[in-house]
CSV table of N, CA, C and O in Angstrom, one decimal:
chain,number,residue,atom,x,y,z
A,1,MET,N,18.5,-11.9,-24.6
A,1,MET,CA,19.0,-10.7,-23.9
A,1,MET,C,18.6,-10.7,-22.4
A,1,MET,O,17.4,-11.0,-22.1
A,2,LYS,N,19.5,-10.4,-21.6
A,2,LYS,CA,19.2,-10.4,-20.1
A,2,LYS,C,18.4,-9.2,-19.7
A,2,LYS,O,18.8,-8.1,-20.1
A,3,GLN,N,17.3,-9.4,-19.0
A,3,GLN,CA,16.5,-8.3,-18.6
A,3,GLN,C,17.2,-7.6,-17.4
A,3,GLN,O,17.8,-8.2,-16.5
A,4,PRO,N,17.1,-6.3,-17.3
A,4,PRO,CA,17.8,-5.6,-16.2
A,4,PRO,C,17.1,-5.9,-14.9
A,4,PRO,O,15.9,-6.1,-14.8
A,5,ARG,N,17.9,-6.0,-13.8
A,5,ARG,CA,17.4,-6.3,-12.5
A,5,ARG,C,17.0,-5.0,-11.8
A,5,ARG,O,17.7,-4.1,-11.8
A,6,HIS,N,15.8,-5.0,-11.2
A,6,HIS,CA,15.3,-3.9,-10.5
A,6,HIS,C,15.1,-4.3,-9.0
A,6,HIS,O,14.7,-5.4,-8.7
A,7,LEU,N,15.4,-3.3,-8.2
A,7,LEU,CA,15.2,-3.5,-6.8
A,7,LEU,C,13.7,-3.5,-6.4
A,7,LEU,O,13.0,-2.7,-7.0
A,8,SER,N,13.4,-4.2,-5.4
A,8,SER,CA,12.0,-4.1,-4.9
A,8,SER,C,11.9,-2.9,-4.0
A,8,SER,O,12.9,-2.3,-3.6
A,9,ILE,N,10.7,-2.5,-3.7
A,9,ILE,CA,10.5,-1.4,-2.8
A,9,ILE,C,11.1,-1.6,-1.5
A,9,ILE,O,11.7,-0.8,-0.9
A,10,ASP,N,11.0,-2.9,-1.0
A,10,ASP,CA,11.6,-3.2,0.3
A,10,ASP,C,13.1,-3.1,0.3
A,10,ASP,O,13.7,-2.6,1.3
A,11,GLU,N,13.7,-3.5,-0.8
A,11,GLU,CA,15.2,-3.4,-0.9
A,11,GLU,C,15.6,-2.0,-1.0
A,11,GLU,O,16.6,-1.6,-0.3
A,12,LYS,N,14.8,-1.2,-1.7
A,12,LYS,CA,15.2,0.3,-1.7
A,12,LYS,C,15.0,0.9,-0.4
A,12,LYS,O,15.9,1.7,0.0
A,13,ARG,N,14.0,0.5,0.4
A,13,ARG,CA,13.8,1.1,1.7
A,13,ARG,C,14.9,0.7,2.7
A,13,ARG,O,15.3,1.5,3.5
A,14,ASP,N,15.4,-0.6,2.5
A,14,ASP,CA,16.5,-1.0,3.4
A,14,ASP,C,17.7,-0.2,3.1
A,14,ASP,O,18.5,0.2,4.0
A,15,TRP,N,18.0,0.0,1.8
A,15,TRP,CA,19.2,0.8,1.4
A,15,TRP,C,19.1,2.2,2.0
A,15,TRP,O,20.1,2.8,2.5
A,16,LEU,N,17.9,2.8,1.8
A,16,LEU,CA,17.7,4.2,2.3
A,16,LEU,C,17.9,4.2,3.8
A,16,LEU,O,18.4,5.2,4.4
A,17,ALA,N,17.4,3.2,4.5
A,17,ALA,CA,17.5,3.1,6.0
A,17,ALA,C,19.0,3.1,6.4
A,17,ALA,O,19.4,3.7,7.4
A,18,GLU,N,19.8,2.4,5.6
A,18,GLU,CA,21.3,2.3,5.9
A,18,GLU,C,21.9,3.7,5.8
A,18,GLU,O,22.7,4.1,6.6
A,19,ILE,N,21.5,4.4,4.8
A,19,ILE,CA,22.0,5.8,4.6
A,19,ILE,C,21.5,6.7,5.8
A,19,ILE,O,22.3,7.4,6.4
A,20,PHE,N,20.3,6.6,6.1
A,20,PHE,CA,19.7,7.5,7.2
A,20,PHE,C,20.4,7.2,8.5
A,20,PHE,O,20.6,8.1,9.3
A,21,ARG,N,20.7,5.9,8.8
A,21,ARG,CA,21.2,5.5,10.1
A,21,ARG,C,22.7,5.5,10.2
A,21,ARG,O,23.3,5.0,11.1
A,22,ASP,N,23.4,6.0,9.1
A,22,ASP,CA,24.8,6.0,9.1
A,22,ASP,C,25.4,6.8,10.3
A,22,ASP,O,25.0,7.9,10.5
A,23,THR,N,26.3,6.1,11.0
A,23,THR,CA,27.0,6.8,12.1
A,23,THR,C,28.5,7.0,11.8
A,23,THR,O,29.2,7.6,12.6
A,24,GLY,N,29.0,6.4,10.7
A,24,GLY,CA,30.4,6.5,10.3
A,24,GLY,C,30.8,7.7,9.6
A,24,GLY,O,32.0,8.0,9.4
A,25,GLY,N,29.9,8.6,9.3
A,25,GLY,CA,30.2,9.8,8.6
A,25,GLY,C,30.4,9.7,7.1
A,25,GLY,O,30.8,10.6,6.5
A,26,GLU,N,30.0,8.6,6.6
A,26,GLU,CA,30.1,8.4,5.1
A,26,GLU,C,29.1,9.3,4.3
A,26,GLU,O,29.4,9.7,3.3
A,27,TYR,N,28.0,9.5,5.0
A,27,TYR,CA,26.9,10.3,4.3
A,27,TYR,C,26.7,11.6,5.1
A,27,TYR,O,26.8,11.7,6.3
A,28,SER,N,26.4,12.7,4.3
A,28,SER,CA,26.2,14.0,5.0
A,28,SER,C,24.8,14.1,5.5
A,28,SER,O,23.9,13.2,5.2
A,29,GLN,N,24.5,15.1,6.3
A,29,GLN,CA,23.2,15.3,6.8
A,29,GLN,C,22.1,15.5,5.7
A,29,GLN,O,21.0,15.1,5.8
A,30,SER,N,22.6,16.2,4.6
A,30,SER,CA,21.6,16.4,3.5
A,30,SER,C,21.3,15.0,2.8
A,30,SER,O,20.2,14.8,2.4
A,31,ASP,N,22.3,14.1,2.7
A,31,ASP,CA,22.1,12.8,2.1
A,31,ASP,C,21.1,12.1,3.0
A,31,ASP,O,20.2,11.4,2.5
A,32,LYS,N,21.2,12.2,4.3
A,32,LYS,CA,20.3,11.5,5.2
A,32,LYS,C,18.9,12.0,5.1
A,32,LYS,O,17.9,11.3,5.1
A,33,PHE,N,18.8,13.3,5.0
A,33,PHE,CA,17.5,14.0,4.8
A,33,PHE,C,16.8,13.5,3.5
A,33,PHE,O,15.6,13.2,3.5
A,34,LYS,N,17.6,13.5,2.4
A,34,LYS,CA,17.1,13.0,1.1
A,34,LYS,C,16.6,11.6,1.2
A,34,LYS,O,15.6,11.2,0.6
A,35,ALA,N,17.4,10.8,1.9
A,35,ALA,CA,17.0,9.4,2.1
A,35,ALA,C,15.7,9.2,2.9
A,35,ALA,O,14.9,8.4,2.5
A,36,MET,N,15.6,10.1,3.9
A,36,MET,CA,14.3,10.0,4.6
A,36,MET,C,13.1,10.4,3.8
A,36,MET,O,12.1,9.8,3.8
A,37,ILE,N,13.3,11.4,2.9
A,37,ILE,CA,12.2,11.9,2.1
A,37,ILE,C,11.9,10.8,1.1
A,37,ILE,O,10.7,10.5,0.9
A,38,GLU,N,12.8,10.2,0.4
A,38,GLU,CA,12.6,9.1,-0.5
A,38,GLU,C,11.9,7.9,0.1
A,38,GLU,O,11.1,7.3,-0.4
A,39,ASP,N,12.4,7.6,1.4
A,39,ASP,CA,11.7,6.5,2.1
A,39,ASP,C,10.3,6.8,2.4
A,39,ASP,O,9.4,5.9,2.2
A,40,THR,N,10.0,8.0,2.7
A,40,THR,CA,8.6,8.4,2.9
A,40,THR,C,7.8,8.2,1.7
A,40,THR,O,6.6,7.7,1.7
A,41,LYS,N,8.3,8.6,0.5
A,41,LYS,CA,7.6,8.5,-0.7
A,41,LYS,C,7.3,7.0,-1.0
A,41,LYS,O,6.2,6.6,-1.5
A,42,LEU,N,8.3,6.1,-0.8
A,42,LEU,CA,8.1,4.7,-1.1
A,42,LEU,C,7.1,4.1,-0.1
A,42,LEU,O,6.3,3.3,-0.5
A,43,ALA,N,7.1,4.6,1.1
A,43,ALA,CA,6.1,4.1,2.1
A,43,ALA,C,4.7,4.5,1.7
A,43,ALA,O,3.8,3.7,1.8
A,44,MET,N,4.6,5.7,1.1
A,44,MET,CA,3.3,6.2,0.7
A,44,MET,C,2.8,5.3,-0.6
A,44,MET,O,1.7,5.0,-0.7
A,45,MET,N,3.8,5.0,-1.4
A,45,MET,CA,3.5,4.2,-2.6
A,45,MET,C,2.9,2.8,-2.2
A,45,MET,O,2.0,2.3,-2.7
A,46,LEU,N,3.6,2.2,-1.2
A,46,LEU,CA,3.2,0.9,-0.7
A,46,LEU,C,1.8,1.0,-0.1
A,46,LEU,O,0.9,0.1,-0.3
A,47,ALA,N,1.5,2.1,0.7
A,47,ALA,CA,0.2,2.2,1.3
A,47,ALA,C,-0.9,2.4,0.2
A,47,ALA,O,-2.0,1.8,0.4
A,48,GLU,N,-0.6,3.1,-0.8
A,48,GLU,CA,-1.6,3.3,-1.9
A,48,GLU,C,-1.8,2.0,-2.6
A,48,GLU,O,-3.0,1.7,-3.0
A,49,GLU,N,-0.8,1.2,-2.9
A,49,GLU,CA,-1.0,-0.1,-3.5
A,49,GLU,C,-1.8,-1.0,-2.7
A,49,GLU,O,-2.7,-1.7,-3.2
A,50,GLU,N,-1.6,-1.0,-1.4
A,50,GLU,CA,-2.4,-1.9,-0.5
A,50,GLU,C,-3.8,-1.4,-0.4
A,50,GLU,O,-4.7,-2.2,-0.4
A,51,LYS,N,-4.0,-0.1,-0.5
A,51,LYS,CA,-5.4,0.5,-0.5
A,51,LYS,C,-6.1,0.1,-1.7
A,51,LYS,O,-7.3,-0.3,-1.7
A,52,LYS,N,-5.4,0.1,-2.9
A,52,LYS,CA,-6.0,-0.2,-4.2
A,52,LYS,C,-6.4,-1.7,-4.2
A,52,LYS,O,-7.4,-2.1,-4.7
A,53,LYS,N,-5.5,-2.6,-3.6
A,53,LYS,CA,-5.7,-4.0,-3.6
A,53,LYS,C,-7.0,-4.3,-2.7
A,53,LYS,O,-7.8,-5.1,-3.1
A,54,ALA,N,-7.1,-3.6,-1.6
A,54,ALA,CA,-8.2,-3.8,-0.7
A,54,ALA,C,-9.5,-3.3,-1.4
A,54,ALA,O,-10.5,-4.0,-1.2
A,55,GLU,N,-9.4,-2.2,-2.1
A,55,GLU,CA,-10.6,-1.7,-2.8
A,55,GLU,C,-11.1,-2.7,-3.9
A,55,GLU,O,-12.2,-2.9,-4.1
A,56,SER,N,-10.1,-3.2,-4.6
A,56,SER,CA,-10.4,-4.1,-5.7
A,56,SER,C,-11.0,-5.4,-5.2
A,56,SER,O,-11.9,-6.0,-5.7
A,57,ALA,N,-10.5,-5.9,-4.0
A,57,ALA,CA,-11.0,-7.1,-3.4
A,57,ALA,C,-12.4,-6.8,-2.9
A,57,ALA,O,-13.3,-7.7,-3.0
A,58,GLU,N,-12.6,-5.6,-2.4
A,58,GLU,CA,-14.0,-5.3,-1.9
A,58,GLU,C,-15.0,-5.2,-3.1
A,58,GLU,O,-16.1,-5.6,-2.9
A,59,GLU,N,-14.5,-4.7,-4.2
A,59,GLU,CA,-15.4,-4.6,-5.3
A,59,GLU,C,-15.8,-5.9,-5.8
A,59,GLU,O,-16.9,-6.2,-6.2
A,60,GLU,N,-14.8,-6.9,-5.8
A,60,GLU,CA,-15.1,-8.2,-6.3
A,60,GLU,C,-16.1,-8.9,-5.4
A,60,GLU,O,-17.0,-9.6,-5.8
A,61,THR,N,-15.9,-8.8,-4.1
A,61,THR,CA,-16.8,-9.6,-3.2
A,61,THR,C,-17.8,-8.7,-2.5
A,61,THR,O,-18.9,-9.3,-2.1
A,62,GLY,N,-17.6,-7.4,-2.3
A,62,GLY,CA,-18.5,-6.6,-1.5
A,62,GLY,C,-19.6,-5.8,-2.2
A,62,GLY,O,-20.4,-5.2,-1.6
A,63,PHE,N,-19.5,-5.8,-3.5
A,63,PHE,CA,-20.5,-5.0,-4.3
A,63,PHE,C,-21.9,-5.4,-4.0
A,63,PHE,O,-22.8,-4.6,-3.7
A,64,ASN,N,-22.2,-6.7,-4.0
A,64,ASN,CA,-23.5,-7.2,-3.8
A,64,ASN,C,-23.9,-7.0,-2.3
A,64,ASN,O,-25.1,-6.7,-2.1
A,65,HIS,N,-23.0,-7.1,-1.4
A,65,HIS,CA,-23.3,-6.8,0.0
A,65,HIS,C,-23.7,-5.4,0.2
A,65,HIS,O,-24.6,-5.1,1.0
A,66,ARG,N,-23.1,-4.4,-0.5
A,66,ARG,CA,-23.5,-3.0,-0.4
A,66,ARG,C,-24.9,-2.8,-0.9
A,66,ARG,O,-25.7,-2.0,-0.4
A,67,LEU,N,-25.2,-3.5,-2.0
A,67,LEU,CA,-26.6,-3.4,-2.6
A,67,LEU,C,-27.6,-3.9,-1.6
A,67,LEU,O,-28.7,-3.4,-1.4
A,68,LEU,N,-27.3,-5.1,-1.0
A,68,LEU,CA,-28.2,-5.7,-0.1
A,68,LEU,C,-28.4,-4.9,1.1
A,68,LEU,O,-29.5,-5.0,1.7
A,69,ALA,N,-27.4,-4.1,1.5
A,69,ALA,CA,-27.6,-3.3,2.7
A,69,ALA,C,-28.6,-2.2,2.5
A,69,ALA,O,-29.2,-1.7,3.5
A,70,HIS,N,-28.9,-1.8,1.3
A,70,HIS,CA,-29.9,-0.8,1.0
A,70,HIS,C,-31.3,-1.4,0.9
A,70,HIS,O,-32.3,-0.6,0.9
A,71,LEU,N,-31.5,-2.6,0.9
A,71,LEU,CA,-32.8,-3.2,0.8
A,71,LEU,C,-33.5,-3.3,2.1
A,71,LEU,O,-32.8,-3.4,3.1
A,72,PRO,N,-34.8,-3.1,2.1
A,72,PRO,CA,-35.5,-3.2,3.4
A,72,PRO,C,-35.5,-4.7,3.9
A,72,PRO,O,-35.3,-5.6,3.1
A,73,PRO,N,-35.7,-4.9,5.2
A,73,PRO,CA,-35.7,-6.3,5.7
A,73,PRO,C,-36.9,-7.0,5.1
A,73,PRO,O,-37.9,-6.4,4.7
A,74,PRO,N,-36.8,-8.3,5.1
A,74,PRO,CA,-37.9,-9.1,4.5
A,74,PRO,C,-39.2,-8.9,5.4
A,74,PRO,O,-39.1,-8.7,6.6
A,75,ARG,N,-40.3,-8.9,4.7
A,75,ARG,CA,-41.6,-8.7,5.4
A,75,ARG,C,-42.0,-10.0,6.0
A,75,ARG,O,-41.8,-11.1,5.4
A,76,GLN,N,-42.6,-9.9,7.1
A,76,GLN,CA,-43.1,-11.1,7.8
A,76,GLN,C,-44.5,-11.4,7.3
A,76,GLN,O,-45.4,-10.5,7.2
A,77,THR,N,-44.7,-12.6,6.8
A,77,THR,CA,-46.0,-13.0,6.3
A,77,THR,C,-46.5,-14.2,7.1
A,77,THR,O,-45.7,-14.8,7.8
A,78,ASP,N,-47.7,-14.5,6.9
A,78,ASP,CA,-48.3,-15.7,7.7
A,78,ASP,C,-47.6,-17.0,7.2
A,78,ASP,O,-47.5,-17.9,8.0
A,79,SER,N,-47.3,-17.1,6.0
A,79,SER,CA,-46.7,-18.3,5.5
A,79,SER,C,-45.2,-18.5,6.0
A,79,SER,O,-44.7,-19.6,6.0
A,80,MET,N,-44.6,-17.5,6.5
A,80,MET,CA,-43.2,-17.6,7.0
A,80,MET,C,-43.2,-18.0,8.4
A,80,MET,O,-42.1,-18.4,8.9
A,81,GLN,N,-44.2,-17.9,9.1
A,81,GLN,CA,-44.2,-18.2,10.6
A,81,GLN,C,-44.4,-19.6,10.9
A,81,GLN,O,-44.7,-20.5,10.4
């Protein structure tokens, strides 16, 4: 069975941009406004996904660095000089 094809977020945003920038009169002002609103929602979704990816990457690599930042600096002893 063939799986349904879904548009990527970038493809959806391109399509919405075509509606918003229409100068031929094919779309009404309300259609253009709705396209702008949907594009904004998609842009926010992309930003949230990128933020989650950055946070997960930070958790994987930065967790120990945050713990180390709370430790006091090493003490100077005679054997270290």
